Amino acid sequence: MMRYREEKEAKKEAFRKYLESSGVVDSLTKVLVSLYEQNDKPSSAIDFIQQKLGGPTVSEYEKLQAELSDLRIKYNELLAAHQETCKKVDELKNPRNMAPTKETSDGEGSNDSLYE
């Protein structure tokens, strides 16, 4: 049981050192001091902290999420169009891979119509 506590304390200490060395503790301290020193306390401490740390507000975040969703839809549409275009280019480059039509199977048709 003692060994478990020692391991747990060692993990906590390592995490604390990590936060200190990466500047997280200093940044949070500065933001919290700034909040403390505000004469008129903001209605939302979380929004204040996010703003001071450079994060988007809730409305900005929602707007960015909607934009991301729209861009994903547009990306998928463009990807599908690109794949279809590549398929058509491959068919034009390799006409023998296409299914034969009645004209080409009878030997009457020619591939000249592709270039008109």
mmCIF file of C-alpha atoms in Angstrom:
data_model
loop_
_atom_site.group_PDB
_atom_site.id
_atom_site.type_symbol
_atom_site.label_atom_id
_atom_site.label_comp_id
_atom_site.label_asym_id
_atom_site.label_seq_id
_atom_site.Cartn_x
_atom_site.Cartn_y
_atom_site.Cartn_z
ATOM 1 C CA MET A 1 0.000 0.000 0.000
ATOM 2 C CA MET A 2 2.851 2.404 0.782
ATOM 3 C CA ARG A 3 4.516 1.687 -2.533
ATOM 4 C CA TYR A 4 1.322 2.668 -4.388
ATOM 5 C CA ARG A 5 1.224 6.019 -2.558
ATOM 6 C CA GLU A 6 4.879 6.666 -3.339
ATOM 7 C CA GLU A 7 4.305 5.941 -7.028
ATOM 8 C CA LYS A 8 1.245 8.176 -7.056
ATOM 9 C CA GLU A 9 3.156 11.018 -5.375
ATOM 10 C CA ALA A 10 6.051 10.580 -7.812
ATOM 11 C CA LYS A 11 3.638 10.874 -10.749
ATOM 12 C CA LYS A 12 2.102 14.022 -9.264
ATOM 13 C CA GLU A 13 5.515 15.555 -8.735
ATOM 14 C CA ALA A 14 6.633 14.713 -12.266
ATOM 15 C CA PHE A 15 3.460 16.272 -13.669
ATOM 16 C CA ARG A 16 3.917 19.407 -11.543
ATOM 17 C CA LYS A 17 7.491 19.763 -12.802
ATOM 18 C CA TYR A 18 6.267 19.301 -16.365
ATOM 19 C CA LEU A 19 3.699 22.081 -15.942
ATOM 20 C CA GLU A 20 6.296 24.394 -14.416
ATOM 21 C CA SER A 21 8.958 23.738 -17.038
ATOM 22 C CA SER A 22 6.521 24.264 -19.922
ATOM 23 C CA GLY A 23 5.326 27.619 -18.560
ATOM 24 C CA VAL A 24 1.771 26.544 -17.806
ATOM 25 C CA VAL A 25 1.962 27.443 -14.127
ATOM 26 C CA ASP A 26 3.284 30.934 -14.892
ATOM 27 C CA SER A 27 0.632 31.581 -17.550
ATOM 28 C CA LEU A 28 -2.204 30.434 -15.332
ATOM 29 C CA THR A 29 -0.874 32.435 -12.410
ATOM 30 C CA LYS A 30 -0.713 35.614 -14.502
ATOM 31 C CA VAL A 31 -4.256 35.121 -15.787
ATOM 32 C CA LEU A 32 -5.637 34.397 -12.335
ATOM 33 C CA VAL A 33 -3.859 37.435 -10.863
ATOM 34 C CA SER A 34 -5.277 39.543 -13.687
ATOM 35 C CA LEU A 35 -8.775 38.244 -12.898
ATOM 36 C CA TYR A 36 -8.258 38.934 -9.191
ATOM 37 C CA GLU A 37 -7.151 42.501 -9.906
ATOM 38 C CA GLN A 38 -10.228 43.306 -12.017
ATOM 39 C CA ASN A 39 -12.336 45.943 -10.258
ATOM 40 C CA ASP A 40 -15.431 44.856 -12.143
ATOM 41 C CA LYS A 41 -15.408 41.081 -12.175
ATOM 42 C CA PRO A 42 -16.498 39.595 -15.508
ATOM 43 C CA SER A 43 -19.770 37.691 -15.573
ATOM 44 C CA SER A 44 -17.960 34.602 -16.864
ATOM 45 C CA ALA A 45 -14.572 33.817 -15.360
ATOM 46 C CA ILE A 46 -14.102 31.002 -17.874
ATOM 47 C CA ASP A 47 -14.588 33.372 -20.841
ATOM 48 C CA PHE A 48 -12.162 35.833 -19.253
ATOM 49 C CA ILE A 49 -9.517 33.132 -18.799
ATOM 50 C CA GLN A 50 -10.014 31.788 -22.322
ATOM 51 C CA GLN A 51 -9.699 35.279 -23.768
ATOM 52 C CA LYS A 52 -6.518 35.997 -21.814
ATOM 53 C CA LEU A 53 -4.993 32.680 -22.858
ATOM 54 C CA GLY A 54 -5.836 33.373 -26.496
ATOM 55 C CA GLY A 55 -8.669 30.921 -26.977
ATOM 56 C CA PRO A 56 -11.878 31.635 -28.863
ATOM 57 C CA THR A 57 -15.070 32.636 -27.091
ATOM 58 C CA VAL A 58 -17.969 30.189 -27.059
ATOM 59 C CA SER A 59 -19.673 31.955 -29.966
ATOM 60 C CA GLU A 60 -16.413 32.085 -31.936
ATOM 61 C CA TYR A 61 -15.871 28.390 -31.246
ATOM 62 C CA GLU A 62 -19.380 27.519 -32.460
ATOM 63 C CA LYS A 63 -18.849 29.619 -35.576
ATOM 64 C CA LEU A 64 -15.530 27.855 -36.252
ATOM 65 C CA GLN A 65 -17.177 24.452 -35.766
ATOM 66 C CA ALA A 66 -19.890 25.354 -38.293
ATOM 67 C CA GLU A 67 -17.258 26.591 -40.747
ATOM 68 C CA LEU A 68 -15.271 23.382 -40.291
ATOM 69 C CA SER A 69 -18.378 21.312 -40.991
ATOM 70 C CA ASP A 70 -19.106 23.315 -44.161
ATOM 71 C CA LEU A 71 -15.501 22.952 -45.318
ATOM 72 C CA ARG A 72 -15.581 19.187 -44.749
ATOM 73 C CA ILE A 73 -18.712 18.920 -46.897
ATOM 74 C CA LYS A 74 -17.126 21.059 -49.621
ATOM 75 C CA TYR A 75 -13.922 18.975 -49.436
ATOM 76 C CA ASN A 76 -15.863 15.736 -49.891
ATOM 77 C CA GLU A 77 -17.757 17.209 -52.854
ATOM 78 C CA LEU A 78 -14.519 18.380 -54.480
ATOM 79 C CA LEU A 79 -12.843 15.048 -53.805
ATOM 80 C CA ALA A 80 -15.702 13.173 -55.458
ATOM 81 C CA ALA A 81 -15.580 15.518 -58.465
ATOM 82 C CA HIS A 82 -11.810 15.083 -58.694
ATOM 83 C CA GLN A 83 -12.086 11.309 -58.592
ATOM 84 C CA GLU A 84 -14.756 11.382 -61.310
ATOM 85 C CA THR A 85 -12.574 13.644 -63.465
ATOM 86 C CA CYS A 86 -9.570 11.353 -63.005
ATOM 87 C CA LYS A 87 -11.734 8.405 -64.017
ATOM 88 C CA LYS A 88 -12.821 10.220 -67.200
ATOM 89 C CA VAL A 89 -9.211 11.166 -68.017
ATOM 90 C CA ASP A 90 -8.140 7.539 -67.604
ATOM 91 C CA GLU A 91 -10.960 6.424 -69.903
ATOM 92 C CA LEU A 92 -9.879 8.924 -72.555
ATOM 93 C CA LYS A 93 -6.226 7.886 -72.261
ATOM 94 C CA ASN A 94 -7.060 4.191 -72.490
ATOM 95 C CA PRO A 95 -10.118 3.828 -74.758
ATOM 96 C CA ARG A 96 -9.696 0.058 -75.004
ATOM 97 C CA ASN A 97 -10.499 -0.205 -71.291
ATOM 98 C CA MET A 98 -13.967 1.174 -71.979
ATOM 99 C CA ALA A 99 -16.817 -1.183 -72.746
ATOM 100 C CA PRO A 100 -17.145 -1.626 -76.527
ATOM 101 C CA THR A 101 -20.078 0.074 -78.177
ATOM 102 C CA LYS A 102 -22.071 -1.418 -81.042
ATOM 103 C CA GLU A 103 -20.184 0.708 -83.564
ATOM 104 C CA THR A 104 -16.706 -0.222 -82.336
ATOM 105 C CA SER A 105 -17.559 -3.890 -81.981
ATOM 106 C CA ASP A 106 -18.746 -4.025 -85.638
ATOM 107 C CA GLY A 107 -15.577 -2.328 -86.780
ATOM 108 C CA GLU A 108 -17.525 0.529 -88.363
ATOM 109 C CA GLY A 109 -16.786 3.192 -85.810
ATOM 110 C CA SER A 110 -13.499 4.917 -85.285
ATOM 111 C CA ASN A 111 -11.819 6.697 -82.410
ATOM 112 C CA ASP A 112 -11.649 9.902 -84.472
ATOM 113 C CA SER A 113 -14.821 11.182 -82.773
ATOM 114 C CA LEU A 114 -12.894 11.406 -79.513
ATOM 115 C CA TYR A 115 -10.700 14.138 -80.925
ATOM 116 C CA GLU A 116 -13.369 16.312 -82.549
#
